[in-house]
CSV table of N, CA and C and ligand atoms in Angstrom, one decimal:
chain,number,residue,atom,x,y,z
A,15,UNK,N,110.1,65.4,59.8
A,15,UNK,CA,109.8,66.6,59.1
A,15,UNK,C,110.8,67.7,59.5
A,16,UNK,N,111.4,68.3,58.5
A,16,UNK,CA,112.3,69.4,58.8
A,16,UNK,C,111.6,70.7,58.6
A,17,UNK,N,111.6,71.6,59.6
A,17,UNK,CA,110.9,72.8,59.5
A,17,UNK,C,111.9,74.0,59.7
A,18,UNK,N,111.7,75.1,59.0
A,18,UNK,CA,112.6,76.3,59.2
A,18,UNK,C,111.9,77.3,60.1
A,19,UNK,N,112.7,77.7,61.1
A,19,UNK,CA,112.3,78.7,62.1
A,19,UNK,C,113.1,79.9,61.8
A,20,UNK,N,112.5,81.1,61.7
A,20,UNK,CA,113.3,82.3,61.4
A,20,UNK,C,113.0,83.4,62.4
A,21,UNK,N,114.0,84.2,62.7
A,21,UNK,CA,113.9,85.3,63.6
A,21,UNK,C,114.6,86.5,62.9
A,22,UNK,N,113.9,87.6,63.0
A,22,UNK,CA,114.4,88.9,62.4
A,22,UNK,C,115.1,89.7,63.5
A,23,UNK,N,116.2,90.4,63.2
A,23,UNK,CA,116.9,91.3,64.1
A,23,UNK,C,117.4,92.5,63.4
A,24,UNK,N,117.9,93.4,64.1
A,24,UNK,CA,118.3,94.7,63.6
A,24,UNK,C,119.5,95.2,64.3
A,25,UNK,N,120.4,95.9,63.6
A,25,UNK,CA,121.4,96.7,64.2
A,25,UNK,C,121.8,97.9,63.3
A,26,UNK,N,122.2,98.9,64.0
A,26,UNK,CA,122.8,100.1,63.2
A,26,UNK,C,124.3,100.1,63.4
A,27,UNK,N,125.0,100.3,62.3
A,27,UNK,CA,126.4,100.3,62.4
A,27,UNK,C,127.0,101.2,61.3
A,28,UNK,N,128.2,101.6,61.6
A,28,UNK,CA,129.0,102.4,60.6
A,28,UNK,C,130.1,101.6,60.0
A,29,UNK,N,130.5,101.9,58.8
A,29,UNK,CA,131.6,101.2,58.2
A,29,UNK,C,132.3,102.1,57.1
A,30,UNK,N,133.4,101.6,56.7
A,30,UNK,CA,134.1,102.2,55.5
A,30,UNK,C,134.7,101.0,54.8
A,31,UNK,N,134.5,101.0,53.5
A,31,UNK,CA,135.1,100.0,52.6
A,31,UNK,C,136.4,100.5,52.0
A,32,UNK,N,137.5,100.0,52.3
A,32,UNK,CA,138.8,100.4,51.7
A,32,UNK,C,139.9,99.4,52.1
A,33,UNK,N,140.9,99.4,51.3
A,33,UNK,CA,142.1,98.6,51.7
A,33,UNK,C,143.2,99.5,52.0
A,34,UNK,N,143.8,99.3,53.2
A,34,UNK,CA,144.9,100.2,53.6
A,34,UNK,C,146.1,100.3,52.6
A,35,UNK,N,146.4,99.1,52.0
A,35,UNK,CA,147.5,99.1,51.1
A,35,UNK,C,147.3,99.6,49.7
A,36,UNK,N,146.0,100.0,49.4
A,36,UNK,CA,145.7,100.6,48.1
A,36,UNK,C,145.8,102.1,48.2
A,37,UNK,N,146.1,102.7,47.0
A,37,UNK,CA,146.1,104.2,46.9
A,37,UNK,C,144.7,104.7,47.1
A,38,UNK,N,144.6,106.0,47.4
A,38,UNK,CA,143.3,106.7,47.5
A,38,UNK,C,142.5,106.5,46.2
A,39,UNK,N,143.2,106.6,45.1
A,39,UNK,CA,142.6,106.6,43.8
A,39,UNK,C,141.9,105.2,43.5
A,40,UNK,N,142.7,104.2,43.9
A,40,UNK,CA,142.2,102.8,43.7
A,40,UNK,C,141.0,102.5,44.6
A,41,UNK,N,141.1,102.9,45.9
A,41,UNK,CA,140.0,102.7,46.8
A,41,UNK,C,138.8,103.4,46.3
A,42,UNK,N,138.9,104.6,45.8
A,42,UNK,CA,137.8,105.4,45.3
A,42,UNK,C,137.2,104.7,44.1
A,43,UNK,N,138.1,104.2,43.2
A,43,UNK,CA,137.6,103.6,42.0
A,43,UNK,C,136.8,102.3,42.3
A,44,UNK,N,137.2,101.6,43.3
A,44,UNK,CA,136.6,100.3,43.6
A,44,UNK,C,135.4,100.5,44.5
A,45,UNK,N,135.5,101.3,45.5
A,45,UNK,CA,134.5,101.4,46.6
A,45,UNK,C,133.6,102.6,46.5
A,46,UNK,N,134.0,103.6,45.8
A,46,UNK,CA,133.2,104.8,45.6
A,46,UNK,C,132.7,105.4,46.9
A,47,UNK,N,131.4,105.7,47.0
A,47,UNK,CA,130.9,106.4,48.2
A,47,UNK,C,131.2,105.6,49.5
A,48,UNK,N,131.3,104.3,49.4
A,48,UNK,CA,131.5,103.5,50.6
A,48,UNK,C,132.9,103.6,51.1
A,49,UNK,N,133.8,104.3,50.4
A,49,UNK,CA,135.1,104.6,50.8
A,49,UNK,C,135.2,105.9,51.6
A,50,UNK,N,134.1,106.6,51.8
A,50,UNK,CA,134.1,107.9,52.6
A,50,UNK,C,135.0,107.8,53.8
A,51,UNK,N,136.1,108.6,53.9
A,51,UNK,CA,137.0,108.4,55.0
A,51,UNK,C,136.4,108.6,56.4
A,52,UNK,N,135.3,109.4,56.5
A,52,UNK,CA,134.6,109.6,57.7
A,52,UNK,C,133.5,108.6,58.0
A,53,UNK,N,133.5,107.5,57.3
A,53,UNK,CA,132.5,106.4,57.5
A,53,UNK,C,131.1,106.8,57.2
A,54,UNK,N,130.2,105.9,57.1
A,54,UNK,CA,128.8,106.1,56.9
A,54,UNK,C,128.0,104.9,57.5
A,55,UNK,N,126.8,105.1,57.8
A,55,UNK,CA,126.0,104.1,58.5
A,55,UNK,C,125.0,103.4,57.7
A,56,UNK,N,124.6,102.2,58.2
A,56,UNK,CA,123.5,101.5,57.6
A,56,UNK,C,122.6,101.0,58.7
A,57,UNK,N,121.3,100.8,58.4
A,57,UNK,CA,120.3,100.2,59.3
A,57,UNK,C,120.2,98.7,58.8
A,58,UNK,N,121.0,97.9,59.4
A,58,UNK,CA,121.1,96.5,58.9
A,58,UNK,C,119.9,95.7,59.5
A,59,UNK,N,119.4,94.9,58.6
A,59,UNK,CA,118.3,93.9,59.0
A,59,UNK,C,118.8,92.5,58.8
A,60,UNK,N,118.5,91.7,59.8
A,60,UNK,CA,119.0,90.3,59.7
A,60,UNK,C,117.9,89.3,59.8
A,61,UNK,N,118.0,88.3,59.0
A,61,UNK,CA,117.0,87.2,59.1
A,61,UNK,C,117.8,85.9,59.4
A,62,UNK,N,117.6,85.3,60.5
A,62,UNK,CA,118.4,84.1,60.9
A,62,UNK,C,117.4,82.9,60.8
A,63,UNK,N,117.7,81.9,60.0
A,63,UNK,CA,116.8,80.8,59.8
A,63,UNK,C,117.5,79.5,60.2
A,64,UNK,N,116.8,78.7,61.1
A,64,UNK,CA,117.3,77.4,61.6
A,64,UNK,C,116.4,76.4,61.1
A,65,UNK,N,116.9,75.4,60.4
A,65,UNK,CA,116.1,74.3,59.9
A,65,UNK,C,116.5,73.0,60.6
A,66,UNK,N,115.5,72.3,61.0
A,66,UNK,CA,115.7,71.0,61.7
A,66,UNK,C,114.5,70.2,62.0
A,67,UNK,N,114.6,69.1,62.6
A,67,UNK,CA,113.5,68.2,63.0
A,67,UNK,C,112.7,68.8,64.1
A,68,UNK,N,111.4,68.7,64.1
A,68,UNK,CA,110.6,69.1,65.3
A,68,UNK,C,110.9,68.1,66.4
A,69,UNK,N,111.2,68.7,67.6
A,69,UNK,CA,111.4,67.8,68.8
A,69,UNK,C,110.0,67.3,69.2
A,70,UNK,N,109.8,66.0,69.2
A,70,UNK,CA,108.4,65.5,69.5
A,70,UNK,C,107.9,65.9,70.9
A,71,UNK,N,108.9,66.1,71.9
A,71,UNK,CA,108.4,66.5,73.2
A,71,UNK,C,108.0,67.9,73.3
A,72,UNK,N,108.8,68.8,72.7
A,72,UNK,CA,108.5,70.3,72.9
A,72,UNK,C,107.7,70.8,71.7
A,73,UNK,N,107.7,70.1,70.6
A,73,UNK,CA,107.1,70.7,69.4
A,73,UNK,C,107.9,71.8,68.7
A,74,UNK,N,109.1,72.0,69.2
A,74,UNK,CA,110.0,73.1,68.7
A,74,UNK,C,111.1,72.5,67.8
A,75,UNK,N,111.6,73.3,66.8
A,75,UNK,CA,112.9,73.0,66.2
A,75,UNK,C,113.9,73.6,67.1
A,76,UNK,N,113.7,74.9,67.4
A,76,UNK,CA,114.5,75.6,68.4
A,76,UNK,C,113.6,76.6,69.1
A,77,UNK,N,113.9,76.7,70.4
A,77,UNK,CA,113.1,77.7,71.2
A,77,UNK,C,113.4,79.1,70.7
A,78,UNK,N,112.3,79.8,70.2
A,78,UNK,CA,112.5,81.2,69.6
A,78,UNK,C,113.2,82.1,70.6
A,79,UNK,N,112.9,81.9,71.9
A,79,UNK,CA,113.5,82.8,72.9
A,79,UNK,C,115.0,82.5,72.9
A,80,UNK,N,115.4,81.2,72.8
A,80,UNK,CA,116.9,80.9,72.8
A,80,UNK,C,117.5,81.5,71.5
A,81,UNK,N,116.8,81.4,70.4
A,81,UNK,CA,117.4,82.0,69.1
A,81,UNK,C,117.5,83.5,69.3
A,82,UNK,N,116.5,84.1,69.8
A,82,UNK,CA,116.6,85.6,70.0
A,82,UNK,C,117.7,86.0,70.9
A,83,UNK,N,117.9,85.2,72.0
A,83,UNK,CA,119.0,85.5,72.9
A,83,UNK,C,120.4,85.3,72.2
A,84,UNK,N,120.5,84.3,71.4
A,84,UNK,CA,121.8,84.0,70.7
A,84,UNK,C,122.1,85.2,69.8
A,85,UNK,N,121.1,85.6,69.0
A,85,UNK,CA,121.3,86.8,68.1
A,85,UNK,C,121.7,88.0,68.9
A,86,UNK,N,121.0,88.2,70.0
A,86,UNK,CA,121.2,89.4,70.8
A,86,UNK,C,122.7,89.4,71.3
A,87,UNK,N,123.1,88.2,71.9
A,87,UNK,CA,124.4,88.2,72.5
A,87,UNK,C,125.5,88.2,71.5
A,88,UNK,N,125.3,87.5,70.3
A,88,UNK,CA,126.4,87.3,69.4
A,88,UNK,C,126.5,88.5,68.4
A,89,UNK,N,125.4,89.1,68.0
A,89,UNK,CA,125.4,90.1,67.0
A,89,UNK,C,125.0,91.5,67.5
A,90,UNK,N,123.9,91.6,68.2
A,90,UNK,CA,123.4,92.9,68.6
A,90,UNK,C,124.4,93.6,69.5
A,91,UNK,N,124.8,92.9,70.6
A,91,UNK,CA,125.7,93.5,71.5
A,91,UNK,C,127.0,93.8,70.9
A,92,UNK,N,127.5,92.9,69.9
A,92,UNK,CA,128.8,93.1,69.3
A,92,UNK,C,128.8,94.2,68.3
A,93,UNK,N,127.7,94.4,67.5
A,93,UNK,CA,127.7,95.3,66.4
A,93,UNK,C,126.8,96.6,66.5
A,94,UNK,N,125.8,96.5,67.3
A,94,UNK,CA,124.8,97.6,67.3
A,94,UNK,C,125.4,98.9,67.8
A,95,UNK,N,125.3,100.0,67.0
A,95,UNK,CA,125.8,101.3,67.4
A,95,UNK,C,127.3,101.3,67.5
A,96,UNK,N,127.9,100.4,66.7
A,96,UNK,CA,129.4,100.3,66.6
A,96,UNK,C,129.9,100.8,65.3
A,97,UNK,N,131.2,101.2,65.2
A,97,UNK,CA,131.9,101.4,64.0
A,97,UNK,C,132.6,100.0,63.7
A,98,UNK,N,132.1,99.4,62.7
A,98,UNK,CA,132.6,98.0,62.4
A,98,UNK,C,134.1,98.0,62.2
A,99,UNK,N,134.6,99.0,61.5
A,99,UNK,CA,136.1,99.0,61.2
A,99,UNK,C,136.9,99.2,62.5
A,100,UNK,N,136.4,100.1,63.4
A,100,UNK,CA,137.2,100.5,64.5
A,100,UNK,C,136.9,99.7,65.8
A,101,UNK,N,135.7,99.4,66.0
A,101,UNK,CA,135.2,98.8,67.3
A,101,UNK,C,135.1,97.3,67.3
A,102,UNK,N,135.0,96.6,66.1
A,102,UNK,CA,134.7,95.2,66.1
A,102,UNK,C,136.0,94.4,65.6
A,103,UNK,N,136.6,93.7,66.5
A,103,UNK,CA,137.8,93.0,66.2
A,103,UNK,C,137.7,92.1,65.0
A,104,UNK,N,136.5,91.5,64.7
A,104,UNK,CA,136.3,90.6,63.5
A,104,UNK,C,136.7,91.4,62.2
A,105,UNK,N,136.6,92.7,62.2
A,105,UNK,CA,136.9,93.4,61.0
A,105,UNK,C,138.2,94.2,61.0
A,106,UNK,N,139.0,93.9,62.0
A,106,UNK,CA,140.3,94.6,62.0
A,106,UNK,C,141.1,94.3,60.7
A,107,UNK,N,141.0,93.1,60.2
A,107,UNK,CA,141.7,92.8,59.0
A,107,UNK,C,140.8,92.2,57.9
A,108,UNK,N,139.5,92.6,58.0
A,108,UNK,CA,138.5,92.1,57.0
A,108,UNK,C,137.6,93.3,56.6
A,109,UNK,N,137.5,93.5,55.4
A,109,UNK,CA,136.6,94.7,54.9
A,109,UNK,C,135.2,94.4,55.3
A,110,UNK,N,134.5,95.3,56.0
A,110,UNK,CA,133.1,95.0,56.4
A,110,UNK,C,132.1,95.2,55.4
A,111,UNK,N,132.2,94.5,54.3
A,111,UNK,CA,131.2,94.5,53.2
A,111,UNK,C,130.0,93.6,53.8
A,112,UNK,N,128.9,93.7,53.2
A,112,UNK,CA,127.7,92.9,53.6
A,112,UNK,C,128.1,91.4,53.5
A,113,UNK,N,128.9,91.0,52.4
A,113,UNK,CA,129.3,89.6,52.3
A,113,UNK,C,130.1,89.2,53.4
A,114,UNK,N,131.1,90.0,53.8
A,114,UNK,CA,131.9,89.5,55.0
A,114,UNK,C,131.2,89.6,56.3
A,115,UNK,N,130.3,90.6,56.5
A,115,UNK,CA,129.5,90.6,57.7
A,115,UNK,C,128.6,89.4,57.8
A,116,UNK,N,128.0,89.0,56.8
A,116,UNK,CA,127.1,87.8,56.9
A,116,UNK,C,127.8,86.5,57.2
A,117,UNK,N,129.0,86.4,56.7
A,117,UNK,CA,129.8,85.2,57.0
A,117,UNK,C,130.3,85.2,58.5
A,118,UNK,N,130.7,86.4,59.0
A,118,UNK,CA,131.0,86.6,60.4
A,118,UNK,C,129.9,86.2,61.3
A,119,UNK,N,128.7,86.8,61.0
A,119,UNK,CA,127.5,86.5,61.8
A,119,UNK,C,127.1,85.0,61.7
A,120,UNK,N,127.2,84.4,60.6
A,120,UNK,CA,126.9,83.0,60.4
A,120,UNK,C,127.8,82.2,61.3
A,121,UNK,N,129.1,82.5,61.3
A,121,UNK,CA,130.0,81.7,62.1
A,121,UNK,C,129.7,81.8,63.6
A,122,UNK,N,129.4,83.1,64.1
A,122,UNK,CA,129.1,83.3,65.5
A,122,UNK,C,127.9,82.5,65.9
A,123,UNK,N,126.8,82.5,65.1
A,123,UNK,CA,125.6,81.8,65.4
A,123,UNK,C,125.7,80.3,65.3
A,124,UNK,N,126.5,79.9,64.3
A,124,UNK,CA,126.7,78.5,64.0
A,124,UNK,C,127.2,77.8,65.3
A,125,UNK,N,128.2,78.5,66.0
A,125,UNK,CA,128.8,77.9,67.2
A,125,UNK,C,127.7,77.6,68.3
A,126,UNK,N,126.6,78.3,68.2
A,126,UNK,CA,125.6,78.2,69.3
A,126,UNK,C,124.4,77.4,68.9
A,127,UNK,N,124.4,76.8,67.7
A,127,UNK,CA,123.2,76.1,67.2
A,127,UNK,C,123.5,74.6,67.2
A,128,UNK,N,122.6,73.8,67.6
A,128,UNK,CA,122.8,72.3,67.5
A,128,UNK,C,123.3,71.9,66.1
A,129,UNK,N,124.2,71.0,66.2
A,129,UNK,CA,124.9,70.5,64.9
A,129,UNK,C,123.9,69.9,63.9
A,130,UNK,N,122.8,69.3,64.4
A,130,UNK,CA,121.9,68.6,63.5
A,130,UNK,C,121.0,69.6,62.8
A,131,UNK,N,121.0,70.9,63.1
A,131,UNK,CA,120.2,71.9,62.5
A,131,UNK,C,121.0,72.6,61.4
A,132,UNK,N,120.4,73.0,60.3
A,132,UNK,CA,121.0,73.9,59.3
A,132,UNK,C,120.8,75.3,59.6
A,133,UNK,N,121.7,76.2,59.2
A,133,UNK,CA,121.6,77.6,59.5
A,133,UNK,C,121.8,78.4,58.2
A,134,UNK,N,120.9,79.4,58.1
A,134,UNK,CA,121.0,80.3,56.9
A,134,UNK,C,120.8,81.7,57.5
A,135,UNK,N,121.7,82.6,57.0
A,135,UNK,CA,121.6,84.0,57.5
A,135,UNK,C,121.5,84.9,56.3
A,136,UNK,N,120.5,85.8,56.3
A,136,UNK,CA,120.3,86.9,55.3
A,136,UNK,C,120.5,88.2,56.0
A,137,UNK,N,121.3,89.0,55.3
A,137,UNK,CA,121.6,90.4,55.9
A,137,UNK,C,121.2,91.4,54.8
A,138,UNK,N,120.3,92.3,55.2
A,138,UNK,CA,120.0,93.5,54.4
A,138,UNK,C,120.8,94.6,54.8
A,139,UNK,N,121.6,95.2,53.8
A,139,UNK,CA,122.3,96.4,54.1
A,139,UNK,C,121.5,97.6,53.8
A,140,UNK,N,120.6,97.5,52.8
A,140,UNK,CA,119.6,98.5,52.5
A,140,UNK,C,118.3,97.7,52.2
A,141,UNK,N,117.2,98.3,52.0
A,141,UNK,CA,116.0,97.5,51.7
A,141,UNK,C,116.1,96.7,50.4
A,142,UNK,N,117.0,97.2,49.5
A,142,UNK,CA,117.1,96.5,48.2
A,142,UNK,C,118.3,95.7,48.1
A,143,UNK,N,119.3,95.9,48.9
A,143,UNK,CA,120.6,95.1,48.8
A,143,UNK,C,120.7,94.2,50.0
A,144,UNK,N,120.8,92.9,49.6
A,144,UNK,CA,120.9,91.9,50.7
A,144,UNK,C,121.7,90.7,50.2
A,145,UNK,N,122.3,90.0,51.2
A,145,UNK,CA,123.2,88.9,50.9
A,145,UNK,C,122.8,87.7,51.8
A,146,UNK,N,123.1,86.5,51.4
A,146,UNK,CA,122.7,85.3,52.1
A,146,UNK,C,123.9,84.3,52.2
A,147,UNK,N,124.0,83.7,53.4
A,147,UNK,CA,125.1,82.7,53.5
A,147,UNK,C,124.5,81.5,54.2
A,148,UNK,N,124.8,80.3,53.6
A,148,UNK,CA,124.2,79.1,54.2
A,148,UNK,C,125.3,78.1,54.7
A,149,UNK,N,126.6,78.6,54.7
A,149,UNK,CA,127.7,77.8,55.1
A,149,UNK,C,128.3,77.1,54.0
B,221,LIG,NI1,128.1,101.1,53.1
């Protein structure tokens, strides 16, 4: 029996969506308000779901405490109260859109999860806008 275990997390971060090599006009046309040169913030919500077999000895797919610790170490410490463009090396050459953030988060957590388990990450940038990556 494969069961999905999910954990919610949260971080606040600032970003700006733009390409250095594009003109101001083109950045404004493509990214609009998200191109604000002084950055802007979001209250990001994260749902991390791990699917796998129930371990017959523990009754767990994954220990929720371990999953919480992994999210804390890999995502919250790295992103919370940071400027994603300026403070987070993952976005030095990658536009911090919700799509790119969810892939970065997925890769960080994937490295810490047993290979036999599947991983899905959903990232809410606003209550109505969210993205999902399953690898
Ligand atoms: Ni934004």
